[in-house]
PDB file of C-alpha atoms in Angstrom:
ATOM      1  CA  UNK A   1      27.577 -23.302  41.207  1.00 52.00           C
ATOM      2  CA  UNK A   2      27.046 -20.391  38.788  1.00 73.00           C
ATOM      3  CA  UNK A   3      29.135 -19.689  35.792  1.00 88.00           C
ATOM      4  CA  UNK A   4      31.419 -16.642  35.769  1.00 94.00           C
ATOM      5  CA  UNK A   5      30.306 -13.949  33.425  1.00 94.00           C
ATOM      6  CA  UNK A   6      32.428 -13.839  30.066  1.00 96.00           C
ATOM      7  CA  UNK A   7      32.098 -14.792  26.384  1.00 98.00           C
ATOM      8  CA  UNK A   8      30.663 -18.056  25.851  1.00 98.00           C
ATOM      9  CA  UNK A   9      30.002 -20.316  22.925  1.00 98.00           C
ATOM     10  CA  UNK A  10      26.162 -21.434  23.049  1.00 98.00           C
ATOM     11  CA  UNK A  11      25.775 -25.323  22.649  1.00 98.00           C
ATOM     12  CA  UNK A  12      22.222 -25.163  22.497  1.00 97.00           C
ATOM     13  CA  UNK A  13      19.450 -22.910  21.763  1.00 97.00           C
ATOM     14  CA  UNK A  14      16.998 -20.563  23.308  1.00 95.00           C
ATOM     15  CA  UNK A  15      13.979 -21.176  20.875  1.00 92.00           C
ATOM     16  CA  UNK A  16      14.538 -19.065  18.189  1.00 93.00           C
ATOM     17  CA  UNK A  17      16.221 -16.020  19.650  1.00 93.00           C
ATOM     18  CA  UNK A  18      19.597 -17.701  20.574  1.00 97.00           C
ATOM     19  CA  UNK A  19      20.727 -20.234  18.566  1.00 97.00           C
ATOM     20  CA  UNK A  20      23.591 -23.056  19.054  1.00 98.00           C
ATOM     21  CA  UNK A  21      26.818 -22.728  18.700  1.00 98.00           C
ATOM     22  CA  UNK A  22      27.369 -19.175  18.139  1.00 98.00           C
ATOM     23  CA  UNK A  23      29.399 -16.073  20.606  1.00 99.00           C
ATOM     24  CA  UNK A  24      27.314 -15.139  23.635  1.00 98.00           C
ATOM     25  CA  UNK A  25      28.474 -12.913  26.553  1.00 97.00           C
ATOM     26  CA  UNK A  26      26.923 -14.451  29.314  1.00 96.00           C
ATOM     27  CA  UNK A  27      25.675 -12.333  32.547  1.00 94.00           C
ATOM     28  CA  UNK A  28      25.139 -14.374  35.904  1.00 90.00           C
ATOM     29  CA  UNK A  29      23.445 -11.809  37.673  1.00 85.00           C
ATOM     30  CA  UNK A  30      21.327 -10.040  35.251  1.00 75.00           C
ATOM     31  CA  UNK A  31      17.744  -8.237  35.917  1.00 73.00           C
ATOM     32  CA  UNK A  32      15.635 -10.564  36.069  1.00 78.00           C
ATOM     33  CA  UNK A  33      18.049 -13.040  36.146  1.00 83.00           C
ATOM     34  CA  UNK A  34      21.377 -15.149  34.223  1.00 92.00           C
ATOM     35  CA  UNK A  35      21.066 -14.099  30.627  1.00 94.00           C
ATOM     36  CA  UNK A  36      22.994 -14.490  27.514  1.00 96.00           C
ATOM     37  CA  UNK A  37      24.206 -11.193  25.127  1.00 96.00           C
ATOM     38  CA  UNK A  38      24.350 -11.521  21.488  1.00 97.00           C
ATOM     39  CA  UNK A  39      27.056  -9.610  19.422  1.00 98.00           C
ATOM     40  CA  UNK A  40      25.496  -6.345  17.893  1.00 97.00           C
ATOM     41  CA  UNK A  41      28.900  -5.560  15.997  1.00 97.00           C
ATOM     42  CA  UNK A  42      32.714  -5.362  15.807  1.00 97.00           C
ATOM     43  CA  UNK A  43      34.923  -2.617  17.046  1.00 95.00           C
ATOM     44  CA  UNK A  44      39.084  -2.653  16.235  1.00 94.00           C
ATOM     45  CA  UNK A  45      38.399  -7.048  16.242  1.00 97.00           C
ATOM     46  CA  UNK A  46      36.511  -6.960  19.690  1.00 97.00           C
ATOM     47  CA  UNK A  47      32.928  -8.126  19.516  1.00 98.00           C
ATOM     48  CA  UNK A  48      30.114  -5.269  21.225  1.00 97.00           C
ATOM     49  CA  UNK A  49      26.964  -6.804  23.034  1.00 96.00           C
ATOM     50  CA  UNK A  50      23.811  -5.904  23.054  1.00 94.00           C
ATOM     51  CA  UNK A  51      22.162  -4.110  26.104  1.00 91.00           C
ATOM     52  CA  UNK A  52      19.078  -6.791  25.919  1.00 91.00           C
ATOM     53  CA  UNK A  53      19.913  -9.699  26.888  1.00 92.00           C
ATOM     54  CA  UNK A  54      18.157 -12.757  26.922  1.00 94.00           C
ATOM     55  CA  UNK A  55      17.037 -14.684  30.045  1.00 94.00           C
ATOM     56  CA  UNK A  56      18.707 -18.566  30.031  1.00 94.00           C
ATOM     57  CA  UNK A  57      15.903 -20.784  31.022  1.00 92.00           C
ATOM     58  CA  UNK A  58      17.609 -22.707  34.085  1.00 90.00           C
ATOM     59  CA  UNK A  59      20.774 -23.727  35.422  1.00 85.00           C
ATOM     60  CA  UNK A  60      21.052 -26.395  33.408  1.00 91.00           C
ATOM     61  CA  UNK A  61      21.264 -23.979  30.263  1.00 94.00           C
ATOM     62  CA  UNK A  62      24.248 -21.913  31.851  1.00 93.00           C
ATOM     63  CA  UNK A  63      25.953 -25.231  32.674  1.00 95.00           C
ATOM     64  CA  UNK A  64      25.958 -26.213  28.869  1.00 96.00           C
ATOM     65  CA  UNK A  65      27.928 -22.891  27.992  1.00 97.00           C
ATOM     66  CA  UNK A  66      31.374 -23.488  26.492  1.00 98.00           C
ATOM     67  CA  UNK A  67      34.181 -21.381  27.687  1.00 97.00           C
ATOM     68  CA  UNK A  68      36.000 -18.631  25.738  1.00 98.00           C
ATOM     69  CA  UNK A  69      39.669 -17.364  26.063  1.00 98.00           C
ATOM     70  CA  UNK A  70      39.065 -13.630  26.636  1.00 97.00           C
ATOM     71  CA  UNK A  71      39.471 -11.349  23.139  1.00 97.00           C
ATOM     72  CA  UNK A  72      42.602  -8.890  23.604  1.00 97.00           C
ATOM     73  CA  UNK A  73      46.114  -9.229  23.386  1.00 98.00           C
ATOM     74  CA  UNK A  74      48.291 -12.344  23.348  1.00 99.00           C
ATOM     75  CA  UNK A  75      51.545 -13.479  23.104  1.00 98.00           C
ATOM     76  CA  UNK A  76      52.749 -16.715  21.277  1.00 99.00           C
ATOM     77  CA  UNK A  77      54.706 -18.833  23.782  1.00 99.00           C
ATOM     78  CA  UNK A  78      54.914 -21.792  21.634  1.00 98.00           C
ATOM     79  CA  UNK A  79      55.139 -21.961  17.921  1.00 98.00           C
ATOM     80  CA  UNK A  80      52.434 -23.317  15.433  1.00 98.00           C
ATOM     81  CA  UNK A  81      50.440 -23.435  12.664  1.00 97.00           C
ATOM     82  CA  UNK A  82      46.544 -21.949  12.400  1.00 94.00           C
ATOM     83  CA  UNK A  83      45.081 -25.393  11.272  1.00 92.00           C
ATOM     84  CA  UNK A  84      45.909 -28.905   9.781  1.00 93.00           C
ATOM     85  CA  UNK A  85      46.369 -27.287   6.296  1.00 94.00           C
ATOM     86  CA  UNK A  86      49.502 -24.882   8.235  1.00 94.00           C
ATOM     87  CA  UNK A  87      48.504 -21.533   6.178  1.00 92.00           C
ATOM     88  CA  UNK A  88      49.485 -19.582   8.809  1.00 96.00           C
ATOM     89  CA  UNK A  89      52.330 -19.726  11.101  1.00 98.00           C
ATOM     90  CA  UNK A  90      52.804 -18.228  14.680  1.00 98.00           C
ATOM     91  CA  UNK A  91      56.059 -17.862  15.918  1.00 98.00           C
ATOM     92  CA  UNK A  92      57.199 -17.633  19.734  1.00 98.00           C
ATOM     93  CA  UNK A  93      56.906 -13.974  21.037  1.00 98.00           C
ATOM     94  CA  UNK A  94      54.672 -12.821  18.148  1.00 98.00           C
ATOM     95  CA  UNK A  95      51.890 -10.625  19.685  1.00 98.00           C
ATOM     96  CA  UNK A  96      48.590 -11.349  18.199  1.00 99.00           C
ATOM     97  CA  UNK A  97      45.420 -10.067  19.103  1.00 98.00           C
ATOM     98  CA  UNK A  98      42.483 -12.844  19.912  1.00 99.00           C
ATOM     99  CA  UNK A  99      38.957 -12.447  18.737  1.00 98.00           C
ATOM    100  CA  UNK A 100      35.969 -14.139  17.472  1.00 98.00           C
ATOM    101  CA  UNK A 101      33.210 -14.246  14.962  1.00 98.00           C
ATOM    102  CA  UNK A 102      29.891 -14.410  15.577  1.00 98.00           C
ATOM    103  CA  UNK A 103      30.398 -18.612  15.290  1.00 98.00           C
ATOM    104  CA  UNK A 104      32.330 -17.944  18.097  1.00 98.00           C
ATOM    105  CA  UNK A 105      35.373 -19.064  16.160  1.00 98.00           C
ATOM    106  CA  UNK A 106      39.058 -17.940  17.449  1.00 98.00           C
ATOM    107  CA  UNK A 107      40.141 -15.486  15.241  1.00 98.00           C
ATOM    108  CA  UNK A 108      44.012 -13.974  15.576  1.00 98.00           C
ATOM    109  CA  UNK A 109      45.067 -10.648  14.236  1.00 98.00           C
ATOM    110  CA  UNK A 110      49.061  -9.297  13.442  1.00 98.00           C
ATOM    111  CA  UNK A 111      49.418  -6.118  14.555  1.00 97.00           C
ATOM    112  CA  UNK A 112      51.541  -4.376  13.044  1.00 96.00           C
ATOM    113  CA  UNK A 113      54.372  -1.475  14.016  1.00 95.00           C
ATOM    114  CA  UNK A 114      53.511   1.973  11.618  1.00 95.00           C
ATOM    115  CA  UNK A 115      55.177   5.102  12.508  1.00 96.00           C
ATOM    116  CA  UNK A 116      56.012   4.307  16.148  1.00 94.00           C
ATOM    117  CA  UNK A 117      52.450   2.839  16.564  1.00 94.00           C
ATOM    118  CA  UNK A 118      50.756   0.123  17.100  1.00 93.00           C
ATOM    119  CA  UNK A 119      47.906  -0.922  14.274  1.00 95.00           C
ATOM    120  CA  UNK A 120      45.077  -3.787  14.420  1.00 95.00           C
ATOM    121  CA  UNK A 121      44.711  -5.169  11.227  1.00 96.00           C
ATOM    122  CA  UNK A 122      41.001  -5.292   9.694  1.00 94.00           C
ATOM    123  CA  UNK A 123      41.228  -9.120   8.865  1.00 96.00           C
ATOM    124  CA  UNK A 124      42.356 -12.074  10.764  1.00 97.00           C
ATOM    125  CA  UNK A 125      43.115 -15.778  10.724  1.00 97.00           C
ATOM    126  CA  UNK A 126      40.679 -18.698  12.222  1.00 97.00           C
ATOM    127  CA  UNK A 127      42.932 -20.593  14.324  1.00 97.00           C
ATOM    128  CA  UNK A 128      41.659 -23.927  15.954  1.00 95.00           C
ATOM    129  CA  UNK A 129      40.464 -23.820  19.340  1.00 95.00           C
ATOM    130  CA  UNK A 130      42.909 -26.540  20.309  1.00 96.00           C
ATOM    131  CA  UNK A 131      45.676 -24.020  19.678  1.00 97.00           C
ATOM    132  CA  UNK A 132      45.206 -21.197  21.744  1.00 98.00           C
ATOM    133  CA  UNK A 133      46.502 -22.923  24.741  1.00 98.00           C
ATOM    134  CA  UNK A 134      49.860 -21.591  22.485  1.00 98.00           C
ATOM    135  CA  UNK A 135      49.006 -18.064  23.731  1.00 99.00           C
ATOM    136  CA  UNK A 136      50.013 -15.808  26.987  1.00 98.00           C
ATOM    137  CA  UNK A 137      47.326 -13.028  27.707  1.00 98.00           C
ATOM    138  CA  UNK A 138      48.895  -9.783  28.067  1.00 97.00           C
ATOM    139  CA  UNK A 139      48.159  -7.291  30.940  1.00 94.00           C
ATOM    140  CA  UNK A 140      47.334  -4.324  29.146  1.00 91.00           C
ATOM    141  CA  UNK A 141      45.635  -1.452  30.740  1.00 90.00           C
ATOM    142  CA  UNK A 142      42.260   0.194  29.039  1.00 85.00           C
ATOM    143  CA  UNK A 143      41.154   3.353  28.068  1.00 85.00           C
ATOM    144  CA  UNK A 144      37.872   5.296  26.435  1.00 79.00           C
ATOM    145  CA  UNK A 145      38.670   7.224  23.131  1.00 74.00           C
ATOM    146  CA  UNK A 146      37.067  10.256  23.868  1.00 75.00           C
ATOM    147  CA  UNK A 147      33.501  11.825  22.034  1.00 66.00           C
ATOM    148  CA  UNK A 148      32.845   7.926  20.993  1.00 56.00           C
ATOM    149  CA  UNK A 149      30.324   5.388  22.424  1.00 52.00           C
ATOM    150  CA  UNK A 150      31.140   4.794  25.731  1.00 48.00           C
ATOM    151  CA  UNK A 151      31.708   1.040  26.397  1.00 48.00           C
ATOM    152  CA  UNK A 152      30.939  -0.537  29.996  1.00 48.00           C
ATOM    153  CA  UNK A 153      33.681  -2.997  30.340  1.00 44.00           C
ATOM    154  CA  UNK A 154      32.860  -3.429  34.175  1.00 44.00           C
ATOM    155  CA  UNK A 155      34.327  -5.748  36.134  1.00 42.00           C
ATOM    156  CA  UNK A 156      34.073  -9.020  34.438  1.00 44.00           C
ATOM    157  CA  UNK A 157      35.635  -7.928  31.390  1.00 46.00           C
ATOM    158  CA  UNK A 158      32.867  -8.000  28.773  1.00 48.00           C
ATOM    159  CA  UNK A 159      31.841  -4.577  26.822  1.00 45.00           C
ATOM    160  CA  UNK A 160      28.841  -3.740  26.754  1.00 44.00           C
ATOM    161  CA  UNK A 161      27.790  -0.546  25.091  1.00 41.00           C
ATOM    162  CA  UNK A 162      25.778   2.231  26.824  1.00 36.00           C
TER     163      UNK A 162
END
């Protein structure tokens, strides 16, 4: 059975073009076939993919793919800290917005309430992977800022930028 397209953390490499352990979007039905996208940058915390992507060699390569929580917006249904040291702590009903590095590690941001809006803050927490089972995703619906680059969220959820 294939894997469903979404972000990804690699476990191993593709030679020297891909390697382990770092954020992939990964594309089951690609041209000319299941390929992996590497980050090209960051836009307000949400990682933008490359339009190349990069064939996976077999089945067996797709297979070894770790699953990623989506990036957007969460809510904290249970209370905790970021890590085993406790720097940071969530509290139940915080909203937090999940993203990740190019290590693939979870990363949550605060946003903040300015003027009546909301604002994503430039820098983030790393929060252990064991703990985002803490968070809610929220439904929130999506929009293009006009005159920008136009991303290609599609139907699986991934941007891609055009």
């Amino acid at each position: 059975m294939s894997k469903s397209c979404g972000l990804y953390r690699t476990t191993q490499p593709i030679g020297e073009d891909v390697p382990a352990g770092v954020l992939v979007y990964y594309h089951n039905h690609g041209d000319p076939g299941p390929g992996v996208y590497l980050p090209r940058e960051w836009r307000n915390n949400r990682a933008q993919f490359h339009e190349e992507g990069i064939t996976v060699p077999d089945e067996s390569y797709a297979d070894s793919l770790e699953p990623l929580l989506a990036e957007g917006l969460y809510r904290v249904v249970e209370p905790f800290y970021c890590c085993e040291k406790r720097c940071q702590y969530f509290e139940p009903e915080l909203l937090v917005q999940l993203g990740y590095n190019g290590d693939a590690e979870a990363i949550l941001f605060v946003p903040e309430l300015i003027d009546g809006a909301i604002a994503l803050p430039m820098e983030g927490i790393l929060v252990d992977d064991e703990r985002l089972v803490k968070l809610s995703a929220l439904k929130v619906p999506e929009s293009q800022m006009p005159n920008g680059p136009t991303p290609d969220v599609g139907a699986h959820g991934g941007t891609m930028l055009q």
